[in-house]
């Protein structure tokens, strides 16, 4: 009989349930890996929430906002989803948010969301630039359609230890599939997600 002794580090840093720990300078979280999911109201005052869609898209699942035509521009209590992760050092990190290749529902050509880390003020982010158009010859539209995914990248400041990223919808049609958070300047290898 042969035996192999494997020494594994004991991870005790995380204080939140469902906290993801960095490995090789990044952490990858499926849409359903959230630590908090809060319901809210849309601009019409109707109940709104993220709902899990199993076996959706290129990943394990999708987290979609319902009602599907809801806007949240003027909503006082938007629904939100939060993801907890633990870093080994403070600093600037990049979030790569993988979204379903949804096109904007309204003519304003926006697919916007709010993001904040550790309670900082919300950043308004648009998946598309102001010149985005749904048509052949538009490289961004073509890439999203061919890859079956849209990728939104943005920077956040993290502390050493537990961090929490919160995402809230502004536009209808938002479907989160996955997120990857990595140290600024250390980009993980591309995968089949794009």
PDB file of C-alpha atoms in Angstrom:
ATOM      1  CA  UNK A   1       0.000   0.000   0.000  1.00  0.00           C
ATOM      2  CA  UNK A   2       1.265   3.398  -0.945  1.00  0.00           C
ATOM      3  CA  UNK A   3      -0.006   6.623   0.496  1.00  0.00           C
ATOM      4  CA  UNK A   4       0.407  10.220  -0.502  1.00  0.00           C
ATOM      5  CA  UNK A   5       0.158  13.050   1.960  1.00  0.00           C
ATOM      6  CA  UNK A   6      -1.374  16.212   0.504  1.00  0.00           C
ATOM      7  CA  UNK A   7      -1.098  19.440   2.455  1.00  0.00           C
ATOM      8  CA  UNK A   8      -3.911  21.868   1.820  1.00  0.00           C
ATOM      9  CA  UNK A   9      -4.033  25.392   3.166  1.00  0.00           C
ATOM     10  CA  UNK A  10      -6.705  25.982   5.753  1.00  0.00           C
ATOM     11  CA  UNK A  11      -8.936  28.791   4.629  1.00  0.00           C
ATOM     12  CA  UNK A  12     -10.495  30.683   7.506  1.00  0.00           C
ATOM     13  CA  UNK A  13     -10.437  34.229   6.166  1.00  0.00           C
ATOM     14  CA  UNK A  14     -13.985  34.398   4.797  1.00  0.00           C
ATOM     15  CA  UNK A  15     -16.680  35.597   7.185  1.00  0.00           C
ATOM     16  CA  UNK A  16     -19.668  35.525   4.758  1.00  0.00           C
ATOM     17  CA  UNK A  17     -21.481  32.398   3.653  1.00  0.00           C
ATOM     18  CA  UNK A  18     -20.990  31.677  -0.041  1.00  0.00           C
ATOM     19  CA  UNK A  19     -17.723  33.610  -0.171  1.00  0.00           C
ATOM     20  CA  UNK A  20     -15.392  32.761  -3.023  1.00  0.00           C
ATOM     21  CA  UNK A  21     -11.647  32.628  -2.389  1.00  0.00           C
ATOM     22  CA  UNK A  22      -9.084  33.823  -4.947  1.00  0.00           C
ATOM     23  CA  UNK A  23      -6.972  31.192  -6.680  1.00  0.00           C
ATOM     24  CA  UNK A  24      -4.188  32.070  -9.131  1.00  0.00           C
ATOM     25  CA  UNK A  25      -5.014  35.804  -8.899  1.00  0.00           C
ATOM     26  CA  UNK A  26      -8.693  35.494  -9.839  1.00  0.00           C
ATOM     27  CA  UNK A  27     -12.055  34.116  -8.800  1.00  0.00           C
ATOM     28  CA  UNK A  28     -14.783  32.833 -11.126  1.00  0.00           C
ATOM     29  CA  UNK A  29     -18.402  32.826  -9.925  1.00  0.00           C
ATOM     30  CA  UNK A  30     -21.458  31.374 -11.655  1.00  0.00           C
ATOM     31  CA  UNK A  31     -24.646  33.480 -11.639  1.00  0.00           C
ATOM     32  CA  UNK A  32     -26.185  31.374  -8.861  1.00  0.00           C
ATOM     33  CA  UNK A  33     -23.142  31.823  -6.578  1.00  0.00           C
ATOM     34  CA  UNK A  34     -24.590  34.930  -4.936  1.00  0.00           C
ATOM     35  CA  UNK A  35     -24.584  35.608  -1.197  1.00  0.00           C
ATOM     36  CA  UNK A  36     -27.606  37.967  -1.255  1.00  0.00           C
ATOM     37  CA  UNK A  37     -30.577  38.368  -3.539  1.00  0.00           C
ATOM     38  CA  UNK A  38     -32.976  41.221  -2.781  1.00  0.00           C
ATOM     39  CA  UNK A  39     -36.333  41.917  -4.419  1.00  0.00           C
ATOM     40  CA  UNK A  40     -37.388  45.437  -5.307  1.00  0.00           C
ATOM     41  CA  UNK A  41     -39.730  47.556  -7.413  1.00  0.00           C
ATOM     42  CA  UNK A  42     -39.557  48.681 -11.030  1.00  0.00           C
ATOM     43  CA  UNK A  43     -40.310  52.188 -12.354  1.00  0.00           C
ATOM     44  CA  UNK A  44     -44.052  51.373 -12.371  1.00  0.00           C
ATOM     45  CA  UNK A  45     -43.974  50.345  -8.701  1.00  0.00           C
ATOM     46  CA  UNK A  46     -44.460  46.649  -9.511  1.00  0.00           C
ATOM     47  CA  UNK A  47     -42.612  43.901  -7.656  1.00  0.00           C
ATOM     48  CA  UNK A  48     -39.422  42.920  -9.453  1.00  0.00           C
ATOM     49  CA  UNK A  49     -36.749  40.319  -8.794  1.00  0.00           C
ATOM     50  CA  UNK A  50     -33.894  38.322 -10.235  1.00  0.00           C
ATOM     51  CA  UNK A  51     -34.906  34.740 -11.022  1.00  0.00           C
ATOM     52  CA  UNK A  52     -32.651  31.789 -11.693  1.00  0.00           C
ATOM     53  CA  UNK A  53     -32.910  30.075 -15.075  1.00  0.00           C
ATOM     54  CA  UNK A  54     -31.215  26.643 -14.970  1.00  0.00           C
ATOM     55  CA  UNK A  55     -29.198  25.410 -17.975  1.00  0.00           C
ATOM     56  CA  UNK A  56     -29.221  28.856 -19.558  1.00  0.00           C
ATOM     57  CA  UNK A  57     -26.706  30.110 -22.121  1.00  0.00           C
ATOM     58  CA  UNK A  58     -23.082  28.999 -22.160  1.00  0.00           C
ATOM     59  CA  UNK A  59     -22.821  28.481 -18.427  1.00  0.00           C
ATOM     60  CA  UNK A  60     -24.566  26.593 -15.654  1.00  0.00           C
ATOM     61  CA  UNK A  61     -27.461  29.052 -15.378  1.00  0.00           C
ATOM     62  CA  UNK A  62     -28.639  32.606 -15.856  1.00  0.00           C
ATOM     63  CA  UNK A  63     -29.953  35.183 -13.411  1.00  0.00           C
ATOM     64  CA  UNK A  64     -32.616  37.240 -15.191  1.00  0.00           C
ATOM     65  CA  UNK A  65     -34.582  40.262 -14.048  1.00  0.00           C
ATOM     66  CA  UNK A  66     -38.392  39.919 -14.019  1.00  0.00           C
ATOM     67  CA  UNK A  67     -40.761  41.308 -15.216  1.00  0.00           C
ATOM     68  CA  UNK A  68     -38.706  41.143 -18.406  1.00  0.00           C
ATOM     69  CA  UNK A  69     -39.747  44.587 -19.696  1.00  0.00           C
ATOM     70  CA  UNK A  70     -39.117  46.380 -16.397  1.00  0.00           C
ATOM     71  CA  UNK A  71     -36.992  49.522 -16.265  1.00  0.00           C
ATOM     72  CA  UNK A  72     -35.376  50.708 -13.062  1.00  0.00           C
ATOM     73  CA  UNK A  73     -34.135  54.202 -13.932  1.00  0.00           C
ATOM     74  CA  UNK A  74     -36.415  55.972 -11.441  1.00  0.00           C
ATOM     75  CA  UNK A  75     -37.028  53.059  -9.084  1.00  0.00           C
ATOM     76  CA  UNK A  76     -36.270  53.843  -5.460  1.00  0.00           C
ATOM     77  CA  UNK A  77     -35.752  50.218  -4.432  1.00  0.00           C
ATOM     78  CA  UNK A  78     -34.224  48.231  -7.252  1.00  0.00           C
ATOM     79  CA  UNK A  79     -33.720  44.491  -6.977  1.00  0.00           C
ATOM     80  CA  UNK A  80     -30.086  43.513  -6.419  1.00  0.00           C
ATOM     81  CA  UNK A  81     -27.733  40.564  -6.391  1.00  0.00           C
ATOM     82  CA  UNK A  82     -24.507  40.475  -4.362  1.00  0.00           C
ATOM     83  CA  UNK A  83     -21.443  38.263  -4.663  1.00  0.00           C
ATOM     84  CA  UNK A  84     -18.958  37.786  -1.806  1.00  0.00           C
ATOM     85  CA  UNK A  85     -15.279  37.089  -2.405  1.00  0.00           C
ATOM     86  CA  UNK A  86     -12.094  37.184  -0.369  1.00  0.00           C
ATOM     87  CA  UNK A  87      -8.854  38.744  -1.621  1.00  0.00           C
ATOM     88  CA  UNK A  88      -5.389  38.423  -0.153  1.00  0.00           C
ATOM     89  CA  UNK A  89      -4.499  42.071  -0.691  1.00  0.00           C
ATOM     90  CA  UNK A  90      -6.186  45.409  -1.163  1.00  0.00           C
ATOM     91  CA  UNK A  91      -6.042  47.228  -4.474  1.00  0.00           C
ATOM     92  CA  UNK A  92      -7.683  47.674  -7.836  1.00  0.00           C
ATOM     93  CA  UNK A  93      -9.364  44.646  -9.386  1.00  0.00           C
ATOM     94  CA  UNK A  94     -11.166  44.102 -12.682  1.00  0.00           C
ATOM     95  CA  UNK A  95     -14.610  42.534 -12.982  1.00  0.00           C
ATOM     96  CA  UNK A  96     -15.452  40.667 -16.158  1.00  0.00           C
ATOM     97  CA  UNK A  97     -19.232  40.258 -16.218  1.00  0.00           C
ATOM     98  CA  UNK A  98     -20.579  37.667 -18.667  1.00  0.00           C
ATOM     99  CA  UNK A  99     -24.102  38.519 -19.834  1.00  0.00           C
ATOM    100  CA  UNK A 100     -26.565  36.895 -22.200  1.00  0.00           C
ATOM    101  CA  UNK A 101     -26.292  38.449 -25.678  1.00  0.00           C
ATOM    102  CA  UNK A 102     -29.440  40.482 -25.101  1.00  0.00           C
ATOM    103  CA  UNK A 103     -30.058  43.464 -27.349  1.00  0.00           C
ATOM    104  CA  UNK A 104     -31.396  46.719 -25.937  1.00  0.00           C
ATOM    105  CA  UNK A 105     -35.178  46.678 -25.680  1.00  0.00           C
ATOM    106  CA  UNK A 106     -35.659  50.423 -26.237  1.00  0.00           C
ATOM    107  CA  UNK A 107     -34.440  52.721 -28.994  1.00  0.00           C
ATOM    108  CA  UNK A 108     -31.932  54.352 -26.646  1.00  0.00           C
ATOM    109  CA  UNK A 109     -29.637  51.356 -27.370  1.00  0.00           C
ATOM    110  CA  UNK A 110     -28.713  50.995 -23.695  1.00  0.00           C
ATOM    111  CA  UNK A 111     -28.321  47.928 -21.527  1.00  0.00           C
ATOM    112  CA  UNK A 112     -27.367  49.553 -18.221  1.00  0.00           C
ATOM    113  CA  UNK A 113     -26.742  48.370 -14.702  1.00  0.00           C
ATOM    114  CA  UNK A 114     -25.398  49.724 -11.433  1.00  0.00           C
ATOM    115  CA  UNK A 115     -22.417  48.163  -9.661  1.00  0.00           C
ATOM    116  CA  UNK A 116     -20.774  48.879  -6.335  1.00  0.00           C
ATOM    117  CA  UNK A 117     -18.187  47.162  -4.187  1.00  0.00           C
ATOM    118  CA  UNK A 118     -18.279  47.233  -0.395  1.00  0.00           C
ATOM    119  CA  UNK A 119     -20.991  49.888  -0.249  1.00  0.00           C
ATOM    120  CA  UNK A 120     -19.223  52.456  -2.446  1.00  0.00           C
ATOM    121  CA  UNK A 121     -21.456  54.734  -4.561  1.00  0.00           C
ATOM    122  CA  UNK A 122     -23.085  52.959  -7.503  1.00  0.00           C
ATOM    123  CA  UNK A 123     -21.296  53.134 -10.860  1.00  0.00           C
ATOM    124  CA  UNK A 124     -23.613  53.365 -13.871  1.00  0.00           C
ATOM    125  CA  UNK A 125     -22.334  50.975 -16.533  1.00  0.00           C
ATOM    126  CA  UNK A 126     -23.584  50.365 -20.063  1.00  0.00           C
ATOM    127  CA  UNK A 127     -22.837  47.099 -21.809  1.00  0.00           C
ATOM    128  CA  UNK A 128     -22.699  48.997 -25.111  1.00  0.00           C
ATOM    129  CA  UNK A 129     -21.127  52.259 -26.221  1.00  0.00           C
ATOM    130  CA  UNK A 130     -23.294  55.146 -27.409  1.00  0.00           C
ATOM    131  CA  UNK A 131     -22.850  54.213 -31.075  1.00  0.00           C
ATOM    132  CA  UNK A 132     -24.088  50.630 -30.656  1.00  0.00           C
ATOM    133  CA  UNK A 133     -26.493  49.501 -33.342  1.00  0.00           C
ATOM    134  CA  UNK A 134     -28.020  46.099 -34.009  1.00  0.00           C
ATOM    135  CA  UNK A 135     -26.957  45.361 -37.576  1.00  0.00           C
ATOM    136  CA  UNK A 136     -24.546  43.528 -39.801  1.00  0.00           C
ATOM    137  CA  UNK A 137     -21.298  45.435 -40.009  1.00  0.00           C
ATOM    138  CA  UNK A 138     -21.338  46.383 -36.310  1.00  0.00           C
ATOM    139  CA  UNK A 139     -18.367  44.519 -34.807  1.00  0.00           C
ATOM    140  CA  UNK A 140     -19.723  44.587 -31.232  1.00  0.00           C
ATOM    141  CA  UNK A 141     -23.118  43.214 -32.253  1.00  0.00           C
ATOM    142  CA  UNK A 142     -21.525  40.568 -34.486  1.00  0.00           C
ATOM    143  CA  UNK A 143     -19.124  39.400 -31.729  1.00  0.00           C
ATOM    144  CA  UNK A 144     -21.955  39.115 -29.173  1.00  0.00           C
ATOM    145  CA  UNK A 145     -24.116  37.185 -31.617  1.00  0.00           C
ATOM    146  CA  UNK A 146     -21.336  34.826 -32.724  1.00  0.00           C
ATOM    147  CA  UNK A 147     -19.920  34.247 -29.222  1.00  0.00           C
ATOM    148  CA  UNK A 148     -23.416  34.032 -27.678  1.00  0.00           C
ATOM    149  CA  UNK A 149     -22.206  36.253 -24.825  1.00  0.00           C
ATOM    150  CA  UNK A 150     -21.648  39.926 -24.016  1.00  0.00           C
ATOM    151  CA  UNK A 151     -18.733  40.807 -21.748  1.00  0.00           C
ATOM    152  CA  UNK A 152     -18.682  43.970 -19.645  1.00  0.00           C
ATOM    153  CA  UNK A 153     -15.431  44.876 -17.870  1.00  0.00           C
ATOM    154  CA  UNK A 154     -15.054  47.433 -15.102  1.00  0.00           C
ATOM    155  CA  UNK A 155     -12.716  48.186 -12.200  1.00  0.00           C
ATOM    156  CA  UNK A 156     -13.421  48.054  -8.472  1.00  0.00           C
ATOM    157  CA  UNK A 157     -11.368  48.787  -5.357  1.00  0.00           C
ATOM    158  CA  UNK A 158     -11.104  45.885  -2.940  1.00  0.00           C
ATOM    159  CA  UNK A 159      -9.898  45.530   0.621  1.00  0.00           C
ATOM    160  CA  UNK A 160      -7.679  42.810   2.024  1.00  0.00           C
ATOM    161  CA  UNK A 161     -10.164  40.131   3.121  1.00  0.00           C
ATOM    162  CA  UNK A 162     -13.923  39.974   2.506  1.00  0.00           C
ATOM    163  CA  UNK A 163     -15.462  42.044  -0.286  1.00  0.00           C
ATOM    164  CA  UNK A 164     -18.975  42.259  -1.689  1.00  0.00           C
ATOM    165  CA  UNK A 165     -19.919  43.242  -5.253  1.00  0.00           C
ATOM    166  CA  UNK A 166     -23.546  44.337  -5.725  1.00  0.00           C
ATOM    167  CA  UNK A 167     -25.288  44.583  -9.096  1.00  0.00           C
ATOM    168  CA  UNK A 168     -28.634  46.296  -9.746  1.00  0.00           C
ATOM    169  CA  UNK A 169     -30.491  46.568 -13.068  1.00  0.00           C
ATOM    170  CA  UNK A 170     -31.340  49.843 -14.782  1.00  0.00           C
ATOM    171  CA  UNK A 171     -32.447  48.513 -18.181  1.00  0.00           C
ATOM    172  CA  UNK A 172     -34.727  45.580 -18.986  1.00  0.00           C
ATOM    173  CA  UNK A 173     -33.245  42.456 -20.514  1.00  0.00           C
ATOM    174  CA  UNK A 174     -30.324  41.983 -18.139  1.00  0.00           C
ATOM    175  CA  UNK A 175     -29.267  38.323 -17.735  1.00  0.00           C
ATOM    176  CA  UNK A 176     -26.130  37.533 -15.714  1.00  0.00           C
ATOM    177  CA  UNK A 177     -24.399  34.257 -16.586  1.00  0.00           C
ATOM    178  CA  UNK A 178     -21.066  34.492 -14.769  1.00  0.00           C
ATOM    179  CA  UNK A 179     -18.471  36.868 -13.381  1.00  0.00           C
ATOM    180  CA  UNK A 180     -14.735  36.725 -13.043  1.00  0.00           C
ATOM    181  CA  UNK A 181     -12.804  39.055 -10.737  1.00  0.00           C
ATOM    182  CA  UNK A 182      -9.053  39.345 -11.097  1.00  0.00           C
ATOM    183  CA  UNK A 183      -6.146  41.492 -10.007  1.00  0.00           C
ATOM    184  CA  UNK A 184      -5.677  44.509 -12.261  1.00  0.00           C
ATOM    185  CA  UNK A 185      -2.988  43.737 -14.802  1.00  0.00           C
ATOM    186  CA  UNK A 186      -3.201  39.942 -14.414  1.00  0.00           C
ATOM    187  CA  UNK A 187      -5.744  38.851 -17.011  1.00  0.00           C
ATOM    188  CA  UNK A 188      -6.967  35.248 -16.831  1.00  0.00           C
ATOM    189  CA  UNK A 189      -6.779  33.211 -20.008  1.00  0.00           C
ATOM    190  CA  UNK A 190      -9.764  33.460 -22.315  1.00  0.00           C
ATOM    191  CA  UNK A 191     -12.177  30.569 -22.285  1.00  0.00           C
ATOM    192  CA  UNK A 192     -14.924  29.461 -24.612  1.00  0.00           C
ATOM    193  CA  UNK A 193     -17.018  32.231 -23.030  1.00  0.00           C
ATOM    194  CA  UNK A 194     -15.075  34.796 -25.060  1.00  0.00           C
TER     195      UNK A 194
END
